[in-house]
Amino acid sequence: MPLFMDVHHKVDGLTAEAVAGAHEKDLEVQGKYGVDYRQYWFDQASGKVFCLVEAPDAEAAVRVHREAHGLEADELVPVEEGR
């Protein structure tokens, strides 16, 4: 299944707790769309968030964020897993 890195360029009021909460909501919804939000990273100072997601297609990944918490990514980049 394809992998994507989604990038949120500026999430206002970003905190570790808020990102963890949004990720938990993604996990609750993802099964409905055949998606696996694997991991996330963030930089509190810049407000950037990065999510690694395995999904049947880009739209399925977007639907999970939209339904879970409404914070859609600014970019969704196809990636390949390294060794």
C-alpha atoms as a PDB file:
ATOM      1  CA  MET A   1       0.000   0.000   0.000  1.00  0.00           C
ATOM      2  CA  PRO A   2       1.328   3.500  -0.778  1.00  0.00           C
ATOM      3  CA  LEU A   3       3.025   5.644   1.861  1.00  0.00           C
ATOM      4  CA  PHE A   4       2.559   9.398   2.166  1.00  0.00           C
ATOM      5  CA  MET A   5       4.102  12.114   4.300  1.00  0.00           C
ATOM      6  CA  ASP A   6       1.631  14.821   5.044  1.00  0.00           C
ATOM      7  CA  VAL A   7       2.868  18.245   6.050  1.00  0.00           C
ATOM      8  CA  HIS A   8       1.007  20.852   8.038  1.00  0.00           C
ATOM      9  CA  HIS A   9       3.028  24.056   7.620  1.00  0.00           C
ATOM     10  CA  LYS A  10       1.609  26.120  10.475  1.00  0.00           C
ATOM     11  CA  VAL A  11      -0.747  24.806  13.147  1.00  0.00           C
ATOM     12  CA  ASP A  12      -1.652  27.682  15.428  1.00  0.00           C
ATOM     13  CA  GLY A  13      -1.373  26.962  19.152  1.00  0.00           C
ATOM     14  CA  LEU A  14       0.551  23.745  18.560  1.00  0.00           C
ATOM     15  CA  THR A  15       1.396  21.767  21.699  1.00  0.00           C
ATOM     16  CA  ALA A  16       2.606  18.218  22.247  1.00  0.00           C
ATOM     17  CA  GLU A  17      -0.720  17.391  23.887  1.00  0.00           C
ATOM     18  CA  ALA A  18      -2.741  18.784  20.969  1.00  0.00           C
ATOM     19  CA  VAL A  19      -0.753  16.796  18.395  1.00  0.00           C
ATOM     20  CA  ALA A  20      -1.066  13.610  20.450  1.00  0.00           C
ATOM     21  CA  GLY A  21      -4.811  14.180  20.774  1.00  0.00           C
ATOM     22  CA  ALA A  22      -5.243  14.745  17.035  1.00  0.00           C
ATOM     23  CA  HIS A  23      -3.221  11.583  16.310  1.00  0.00           C
ATOM     24  CA  GLU A  24      -5.434   9.574  18.673  1.00  0.00           C
ATOM     25  CA  LYS A  25      -8.506  10.817  16.802  1.00  0.00           C
ATOM     26  CA  ASP A  26      -6.876   9.744  13.515  1.00  0.00           C
ATOM     27  CA  LEU A  27      -6.346   6.272  14.965  1.00  0.00           C
ATOM     28  CA  GLU A  28     -10.014   6.061  15.950  1.00  0.00           C
ATOM     29  CA  VAL A  29     -11.191   6.878  12.398  1.00  0.00           C
ATOM     30  CA  GLN A  30      -8.504   5.333  10.160  1.00  0.00           C
ATOM     31  CA  GLY A  31      -9.881   1.792  10.008  1.00  0.00           C
ATOM     32  CA  LYS A  32     -13.035   3.058   8.334  1.00  0.00           C
ATOM     33  CA  TYR A  33     -10.915   4.105   5.320  1.00  0.00           C
ATOM     34  CA  GLY A  34      -8.256   1.352   5.295  1.00  0.00           C
ATOM     35  CA  VAL A  35      -5.588   3.828   6.440  1.00  0.00           C
ATOM     36  CA  ASP A  36      -2.712   3.481   8.946  1.00  0.00           C
ATOM     37  CA  TYR A  37      -1.371   6.702  10.438  1.00  0.00           C
ATOM     38  CA  ARG A  38       1.976   5.236  11.501  1.00  0.00           C
ATOM     39  CA  GLN A  39       3.844   8.075  13.187  1.00  0.00           C
ATOM     40  CA  TYR A  40       3.991  11.823  13.533  1.00  0.00           C
ATOM     41  CA  TRP A  41       6.628  14.450  14.239  1.00  0.00           C
ATOM     42  CA  PHE A  42       6.245  18.112  15.070  1.00  0.00           C
ATOM     43  CA  ASP A  43       8.196  21.271  15.725  1.00  0.00           C
ATOM     44  CA  GLN A  44       6.410  23.368  18.314  1.00  0.00           C
ATOM     45  CA  ALA A  45       8.433  26.513  17.558  1.00  0.00           C
ATOM     46  CA  SER A  46       7.467  26.611  13.875  1.00  0.00           C
ATOM     47  CA  GLY A  47       4.047  24.999  14.216  1.00  0.00           C
ATOM     48  CA  LYS A  48       4.930  22.313  11.646  1.00  0.00           C
ATOM     49  CA  VAL A  49       3.537  18.778  11.865  1.00  0.00           C
ATOM     50  CA  PHE A  50       4.512  15.767   9.741  1.00  0.00           C
ATOM     51  CA  CYS A  51       2.469  12.549   9.579  1.00  0.00           C
ATOM     52  CA  LEU A  52       3.573   9.284   7.983  1.00  0.00           C
ATOM     53  CA  VAL A  53       0.532   7.464   6.660  1.00  0.00           C
ATOM     54  CA  GLU A  54      -0.083   4.273   4.735  1.00  0.00           C
ATOM     55  CA  ALA A  55      -3.255   4.599   2.684  1.00  0.00           C
ATOM     56  CA  PRO A  56      -4.896   3.109  -0.386  1.00  0.00           C
ATOM     57  CA  ASP A  57      -4.694   6.572  -1.966  1.00  0.00           C
ATOM     58  CA  ALA A  58      -4.142  10.207  -1.025  1.00  0.00           C
ATOM     59  CA  GLU A  59      -7.856  10.973  -0.723  1.00  0.00           C
ATOM     60  CA  ALA A  60      -8.329   8.262   1.925  1.00  0.00           C
ATOM     61  CA  ALA A  61      -5.575   9.841   4.035  1.00  0.00           C
ATOM     62  CA  VAL A  62      -7.183  13.267   3.662  1.00  0.00           C
ATOM     63  CA  ARG A  63     -10.616  11.914   4.643  1.00  0.00           C
ATOM     64  CA  VAL A  64      -9.267  10.567   7.934  1.00  0.00           C
ATOM     65  CA  HIS A  65      -7.834  13.943   9.005  1.00  0.00           C
ATOM     66  CA  ARG A  66     -10.967  15.744   7.819  1.00  0.00           C
ATOM     67  CA  GLU A  67     -13.306  13.485   9.786  1.00  0.00           C
ATOM     68  CA  ALA A  68     -11.099  13.023  12.859  1.00  0.00           C
ATOM     69  CA  HIS A  69     -10.294  16.657  13.621  1.00  0.00           C
ATOM     70  CA  GLY A  70     -10.559  18.845  10.525  1.00  0.00           C
ATOM     71  CA  LEU A  71      -6.830  19.678  10.329  1.00  0.00           C
ATOM     72  CA  GLU A  72      -6.073  18.845   6.716  1.00  0.00           C
ATOM     73  CA  ALA A  73      -2.466  18.829   5.542  1.00  0.00           C
ATOM     74  CA  ASP A  74      -1.024  21.568   3.337  1.00  0.00           C
ATOM     75  CA  GLU A  75       0.955  18.958   1.372  1.00  0.00           C
ATOM     76  CA  LEU A  76       0.665  15.221   0.864  1.00  0.00           C
ATOM     77  CA  VAL A  77       3.834  13.742  -0.648  1.00  0.00           C
ATOM     78  CA  PRO A  78       4.191  10.118  -1.806  1.00  0.00           C
ATOM     79  CA  VAL A  79       7.260   8.523  -0.199  1.00  0.00           C
ATOM     80  CA  GLU A  80       9.046   5.200  -0.209  1.00  0.00           C
ATOM     81  CA  GLU A  81      10.270   3.432   2.884  1.00  0.00           C
ATOM     82  CA  GLY A  82      14.036   3.284   3.314  1.00  0.00           C
ATOM     83  CA  ARG A  83      16.092   0.622   4.970  1.00  0.00           C
END
